[in-house]
PDB file of C-alpha atoms in Angstrom:
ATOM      1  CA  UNK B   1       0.000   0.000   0.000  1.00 65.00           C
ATOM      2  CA  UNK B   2       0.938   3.542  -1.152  1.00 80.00           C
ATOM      3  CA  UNK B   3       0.285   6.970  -0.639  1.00 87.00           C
ATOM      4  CA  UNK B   4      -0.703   8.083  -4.270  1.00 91.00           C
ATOM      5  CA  UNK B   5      -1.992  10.329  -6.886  1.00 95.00           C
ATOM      6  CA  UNK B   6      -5.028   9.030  -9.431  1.00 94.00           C
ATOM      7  CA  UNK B   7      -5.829  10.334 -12.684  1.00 96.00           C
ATOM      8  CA  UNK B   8      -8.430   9.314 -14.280  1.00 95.00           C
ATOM      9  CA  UNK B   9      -9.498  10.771 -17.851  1.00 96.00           C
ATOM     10  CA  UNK B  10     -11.196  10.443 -20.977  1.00 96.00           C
ATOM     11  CA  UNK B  11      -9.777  10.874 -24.182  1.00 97.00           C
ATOM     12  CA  UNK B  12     -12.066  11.323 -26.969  1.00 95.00           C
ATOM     13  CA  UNK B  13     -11.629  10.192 -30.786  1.00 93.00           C
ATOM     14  CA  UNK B  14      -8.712   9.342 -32.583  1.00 95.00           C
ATOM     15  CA  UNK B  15      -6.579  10.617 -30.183  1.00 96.00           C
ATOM     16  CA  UNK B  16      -8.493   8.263 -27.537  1.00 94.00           C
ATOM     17  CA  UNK B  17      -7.301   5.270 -30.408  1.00 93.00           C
ATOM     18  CA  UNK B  18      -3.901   6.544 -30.384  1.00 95.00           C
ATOM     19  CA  UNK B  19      -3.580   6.093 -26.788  1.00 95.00           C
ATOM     20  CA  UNK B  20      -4.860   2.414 -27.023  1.00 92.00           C
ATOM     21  CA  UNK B  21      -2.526   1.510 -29.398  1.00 94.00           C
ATOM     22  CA  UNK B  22       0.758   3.290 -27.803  1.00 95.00           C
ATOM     23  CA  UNK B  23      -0.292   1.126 -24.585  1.00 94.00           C
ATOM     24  CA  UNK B  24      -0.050  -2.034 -26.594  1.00 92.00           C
ATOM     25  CA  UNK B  25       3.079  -1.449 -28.288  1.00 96.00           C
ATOM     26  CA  UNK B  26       4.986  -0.036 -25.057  1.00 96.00           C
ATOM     27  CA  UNK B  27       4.291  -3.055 -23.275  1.00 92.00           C
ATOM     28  CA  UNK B  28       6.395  -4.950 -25.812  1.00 94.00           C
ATOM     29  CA  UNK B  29       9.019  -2.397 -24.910  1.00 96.00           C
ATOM     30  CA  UNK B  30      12.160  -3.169 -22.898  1.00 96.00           C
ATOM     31  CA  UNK B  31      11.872  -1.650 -19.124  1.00 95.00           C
ATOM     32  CA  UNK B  32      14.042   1.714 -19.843  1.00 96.00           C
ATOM     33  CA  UNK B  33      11.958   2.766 -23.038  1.00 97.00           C
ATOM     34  CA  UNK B  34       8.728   1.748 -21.496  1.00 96.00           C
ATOM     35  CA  UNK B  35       9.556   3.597 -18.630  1.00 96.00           C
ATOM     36  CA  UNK B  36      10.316   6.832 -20.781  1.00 97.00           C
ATOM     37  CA  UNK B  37       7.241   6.540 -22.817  1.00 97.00           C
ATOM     38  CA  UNK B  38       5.048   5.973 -19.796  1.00 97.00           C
ATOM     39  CA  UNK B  39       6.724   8.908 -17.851  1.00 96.00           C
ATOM     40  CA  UNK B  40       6.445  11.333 -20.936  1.00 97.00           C
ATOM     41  CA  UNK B  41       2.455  10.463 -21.414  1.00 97.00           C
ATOM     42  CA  UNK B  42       1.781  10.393 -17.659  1.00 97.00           C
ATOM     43  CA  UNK B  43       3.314  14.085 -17.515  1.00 97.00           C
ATOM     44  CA  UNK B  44       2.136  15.406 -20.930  1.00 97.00           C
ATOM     45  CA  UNK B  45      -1.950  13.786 -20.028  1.00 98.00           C
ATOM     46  CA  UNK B  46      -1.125  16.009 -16.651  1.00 97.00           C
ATOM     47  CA  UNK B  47      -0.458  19.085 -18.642  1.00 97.00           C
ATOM     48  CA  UNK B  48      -2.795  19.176 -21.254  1.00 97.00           C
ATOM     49  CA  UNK B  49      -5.722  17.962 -18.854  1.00 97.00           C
ATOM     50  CA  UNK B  50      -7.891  21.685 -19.978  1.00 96.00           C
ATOM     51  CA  UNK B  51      -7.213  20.981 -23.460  1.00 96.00           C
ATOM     52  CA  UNK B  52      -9.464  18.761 -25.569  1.00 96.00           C
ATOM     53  CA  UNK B  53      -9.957  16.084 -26.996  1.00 97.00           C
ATOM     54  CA  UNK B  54      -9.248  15.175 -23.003  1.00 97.00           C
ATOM     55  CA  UNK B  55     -12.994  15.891 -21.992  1.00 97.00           C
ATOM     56  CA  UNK B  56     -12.627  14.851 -18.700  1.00 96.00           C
ATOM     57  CA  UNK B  57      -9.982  14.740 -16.021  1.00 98.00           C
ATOM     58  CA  UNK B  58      -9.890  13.760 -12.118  1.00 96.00           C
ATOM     59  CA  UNK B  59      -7.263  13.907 -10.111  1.00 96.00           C
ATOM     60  CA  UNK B  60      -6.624  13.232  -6.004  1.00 93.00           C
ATOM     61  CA  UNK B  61      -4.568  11.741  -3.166  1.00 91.00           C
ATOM     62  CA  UNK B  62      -5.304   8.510  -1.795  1.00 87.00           C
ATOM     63  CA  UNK B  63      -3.650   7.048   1.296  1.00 82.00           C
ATOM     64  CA  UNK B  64      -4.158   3.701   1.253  1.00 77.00           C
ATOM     65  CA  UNK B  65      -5.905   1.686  -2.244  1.00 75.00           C
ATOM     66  CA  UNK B  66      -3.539  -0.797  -3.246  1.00 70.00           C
ATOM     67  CA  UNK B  67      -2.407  -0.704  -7.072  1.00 69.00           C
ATOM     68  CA  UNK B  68      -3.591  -4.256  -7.770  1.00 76.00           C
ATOM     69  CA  UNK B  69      -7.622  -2.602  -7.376  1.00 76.00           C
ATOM     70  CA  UNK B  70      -6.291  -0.298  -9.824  1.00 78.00           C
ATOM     71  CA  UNK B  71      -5.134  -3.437 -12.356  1.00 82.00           C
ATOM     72  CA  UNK B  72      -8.113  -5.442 -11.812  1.00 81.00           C
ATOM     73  CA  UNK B  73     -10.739  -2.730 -12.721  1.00 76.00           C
ATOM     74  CA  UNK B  74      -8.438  -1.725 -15.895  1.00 81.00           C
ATOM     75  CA  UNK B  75      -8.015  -5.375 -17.186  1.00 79.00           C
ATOM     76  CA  UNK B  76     -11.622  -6.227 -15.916  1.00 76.00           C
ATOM     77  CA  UNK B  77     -12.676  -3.877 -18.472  1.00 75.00           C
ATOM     78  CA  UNK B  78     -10.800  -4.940 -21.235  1.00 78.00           C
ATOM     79  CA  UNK B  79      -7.787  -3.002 -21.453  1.00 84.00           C
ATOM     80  CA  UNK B  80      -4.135  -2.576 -20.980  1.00 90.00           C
ATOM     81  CA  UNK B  81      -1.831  -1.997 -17.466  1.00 93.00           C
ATOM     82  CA  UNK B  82       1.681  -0.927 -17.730  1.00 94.00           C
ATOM     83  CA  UNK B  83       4.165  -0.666 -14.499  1.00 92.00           C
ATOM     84  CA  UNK B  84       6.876   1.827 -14.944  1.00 93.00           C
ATOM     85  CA  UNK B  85       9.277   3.437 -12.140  1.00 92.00           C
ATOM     86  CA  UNK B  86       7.457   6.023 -11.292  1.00 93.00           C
ATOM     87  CA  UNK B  87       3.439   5.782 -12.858  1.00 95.00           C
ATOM     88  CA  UNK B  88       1.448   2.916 -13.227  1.00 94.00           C
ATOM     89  CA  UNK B  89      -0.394   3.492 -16.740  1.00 94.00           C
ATOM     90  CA  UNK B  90      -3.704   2.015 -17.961  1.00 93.00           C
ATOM     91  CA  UNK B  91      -6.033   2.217 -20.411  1.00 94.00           C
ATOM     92  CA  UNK B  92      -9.866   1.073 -20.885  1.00 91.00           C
ATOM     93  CA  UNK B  93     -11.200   1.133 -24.995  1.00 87.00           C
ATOM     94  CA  UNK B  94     -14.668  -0.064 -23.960  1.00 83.00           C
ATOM     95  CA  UNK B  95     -16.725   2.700 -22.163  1.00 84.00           C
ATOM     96  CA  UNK B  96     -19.750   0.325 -22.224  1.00 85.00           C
ATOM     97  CA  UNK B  97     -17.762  -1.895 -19.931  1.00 82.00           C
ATOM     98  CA  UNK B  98     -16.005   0.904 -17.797  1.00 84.00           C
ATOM     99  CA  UNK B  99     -19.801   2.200 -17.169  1.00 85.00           C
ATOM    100  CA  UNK B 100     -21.532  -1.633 -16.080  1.00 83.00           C
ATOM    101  CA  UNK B 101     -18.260  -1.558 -13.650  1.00 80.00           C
ATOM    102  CA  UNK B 102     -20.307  -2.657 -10.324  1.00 79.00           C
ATOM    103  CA  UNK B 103     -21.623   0.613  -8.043  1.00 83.00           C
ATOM    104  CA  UNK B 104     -22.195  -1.837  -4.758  1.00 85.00           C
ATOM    105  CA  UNK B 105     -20.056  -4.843  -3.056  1.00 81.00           C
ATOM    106  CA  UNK B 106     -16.670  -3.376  -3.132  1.00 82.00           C
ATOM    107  CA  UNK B 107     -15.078  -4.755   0.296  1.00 78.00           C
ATOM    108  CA  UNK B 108     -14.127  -1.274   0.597  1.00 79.00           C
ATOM    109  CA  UNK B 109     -15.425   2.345   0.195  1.00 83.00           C
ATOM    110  CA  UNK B 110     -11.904   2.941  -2.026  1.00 84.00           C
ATOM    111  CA  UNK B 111     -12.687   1.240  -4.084  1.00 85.00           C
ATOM    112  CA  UNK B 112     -16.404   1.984  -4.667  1.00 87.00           C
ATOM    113  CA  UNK B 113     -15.183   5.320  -5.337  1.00 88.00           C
ATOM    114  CA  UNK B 114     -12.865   4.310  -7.669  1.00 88.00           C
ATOM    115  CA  UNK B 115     -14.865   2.271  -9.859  1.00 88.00           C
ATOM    116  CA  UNK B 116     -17.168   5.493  -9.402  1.00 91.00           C
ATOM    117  CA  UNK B 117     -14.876   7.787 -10.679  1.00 93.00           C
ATOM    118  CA  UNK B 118     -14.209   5.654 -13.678  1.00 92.00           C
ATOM    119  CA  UNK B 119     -18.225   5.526 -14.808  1.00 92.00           C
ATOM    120  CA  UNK B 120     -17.946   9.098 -14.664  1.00 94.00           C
ATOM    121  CA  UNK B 121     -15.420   9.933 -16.775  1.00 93.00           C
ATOM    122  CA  UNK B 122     -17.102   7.233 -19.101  1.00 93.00           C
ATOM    123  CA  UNK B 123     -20.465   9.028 -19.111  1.00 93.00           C
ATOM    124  CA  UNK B 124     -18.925  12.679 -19.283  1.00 92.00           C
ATOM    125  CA  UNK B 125     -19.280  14.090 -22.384  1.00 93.00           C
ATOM    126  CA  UNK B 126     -20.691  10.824 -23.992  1.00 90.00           C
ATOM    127  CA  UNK B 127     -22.863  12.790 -26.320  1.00 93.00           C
ATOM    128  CA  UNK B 128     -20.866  14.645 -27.927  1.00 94.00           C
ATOM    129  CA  UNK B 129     -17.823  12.383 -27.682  1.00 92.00           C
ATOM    130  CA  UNK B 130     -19.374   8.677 -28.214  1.00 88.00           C
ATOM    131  CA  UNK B 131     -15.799   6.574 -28.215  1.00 88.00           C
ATOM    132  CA  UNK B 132     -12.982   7.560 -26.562  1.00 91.00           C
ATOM    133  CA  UNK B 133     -10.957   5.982 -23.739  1.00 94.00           C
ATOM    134  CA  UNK B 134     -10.552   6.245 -20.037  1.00 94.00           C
ATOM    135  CA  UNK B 135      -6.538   6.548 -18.934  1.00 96.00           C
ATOM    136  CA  UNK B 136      -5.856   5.743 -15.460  1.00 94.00           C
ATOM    137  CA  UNK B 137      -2.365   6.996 -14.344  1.00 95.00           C
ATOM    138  CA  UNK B 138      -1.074   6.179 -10.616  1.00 94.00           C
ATOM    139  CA  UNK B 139       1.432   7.756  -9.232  1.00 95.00           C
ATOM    140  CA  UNK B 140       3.533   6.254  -5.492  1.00 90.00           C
ATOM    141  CA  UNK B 141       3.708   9.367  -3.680  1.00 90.00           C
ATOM    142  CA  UNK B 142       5.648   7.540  -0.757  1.00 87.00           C
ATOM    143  CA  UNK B 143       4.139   5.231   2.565  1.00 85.00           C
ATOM    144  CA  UNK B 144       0.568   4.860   2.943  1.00 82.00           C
ATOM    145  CA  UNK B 145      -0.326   6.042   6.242  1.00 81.00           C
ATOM    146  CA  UNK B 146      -1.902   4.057   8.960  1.00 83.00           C
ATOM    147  CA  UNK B 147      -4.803   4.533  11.167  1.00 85.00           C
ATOM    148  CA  UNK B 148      -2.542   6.082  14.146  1.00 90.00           C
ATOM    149  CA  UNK B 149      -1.182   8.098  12.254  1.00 87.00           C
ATOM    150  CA  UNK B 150      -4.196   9.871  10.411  1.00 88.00           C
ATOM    151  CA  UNK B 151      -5.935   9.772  14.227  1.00 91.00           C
ATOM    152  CA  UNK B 152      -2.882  11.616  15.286  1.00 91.00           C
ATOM    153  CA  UNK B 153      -2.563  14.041  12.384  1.00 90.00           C
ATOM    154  CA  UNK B 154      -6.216  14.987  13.292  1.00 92.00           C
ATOM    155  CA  UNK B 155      -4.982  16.751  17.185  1.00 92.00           C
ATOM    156  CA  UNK B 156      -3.389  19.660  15.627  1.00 89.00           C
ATOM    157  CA  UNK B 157      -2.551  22.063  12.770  1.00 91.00           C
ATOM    158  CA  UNK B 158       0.289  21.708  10.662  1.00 88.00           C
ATOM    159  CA  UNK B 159       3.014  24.304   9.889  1.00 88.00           C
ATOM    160  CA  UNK B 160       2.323  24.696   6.394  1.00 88.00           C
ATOM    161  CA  UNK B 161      -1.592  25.559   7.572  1.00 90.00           C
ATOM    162  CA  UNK B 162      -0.701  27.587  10.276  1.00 85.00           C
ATOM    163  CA  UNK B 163       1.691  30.247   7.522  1.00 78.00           C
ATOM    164  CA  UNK B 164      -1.685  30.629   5.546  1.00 62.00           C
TER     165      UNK B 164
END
């Protein structure tokens, strides 16, 4: 278990089929390249996450889901899961699937949101932008915290709040 970042988007089109298919051929790629591509598209999703065709993007912190929920939901809905160094990459090509991802009977509430957050960005725009994919991008932060040290966190105000 990790403290992380998730992204979860949609990207719409041909671009959307482009991502697919660079997926697939990176995972044929030795460790060092695929580790550069993933890197490079984990970054460059990050920075163009206002500009279309990415019509939806989610990001936030999570302190304990484990990266193999992460892997099962991807390959669960048909598509692709890459481990690099530093981001763990995937990619779902069938929204239909990504949206009849189950909302109840998750053994934790994690992961229900998870799964929710994917059937969002799978609805979001889906009128306008029918096909697409949904790119999941994790990203190991450090140690996930534990329980005592959340409940202690909780007693006081930390420096960087306190200079606001």
């Amino acid at each position: 278990m990790a403290t992380q970042r998730f992204t979860v988007a949609k990207v719409g089109g041909d671009a959307g089929r482009a991502v697919g298919e660079r997926l697939r051929a990176w995972a044929a790629l030795g460790d060092a390249e695929r580790d550069a591509a993933v890197t490079a598209f984990a970054l460059g999703l990050r920075a163009n996450a206002h500009v279309p065709p990415v019509v939806s993007f989610c990001e936030w912190a999570d302190l304990w889901l484990m990266g193999d929920t992460l892997r099962s939901l991807v390959e669960g809905s048909g598509g692709v899961y890459l481990v690099a160094d530093r981001f763990s990459l995937g990619v779902c090509d069938d929204l239909d699937a990504v949206r009849r991802l189950p909302r109840d009977g998750w053994q934790y509430d994690e992961q229900a949101a998870f799964a929710a957050r994917l059937r969002e960005a799978a609805d979001e725009w889906k009128l306008v932008v029918p096909d697409g994919v949904i790119v999941v991008v994790r990203e190991v932060l450090g140690p996930s915290a534990d329980d005592d040290e959340v409940r202690v966190s909780l007693a006081g105000v930390p420096g960087w709040l306190r200079g606001a």
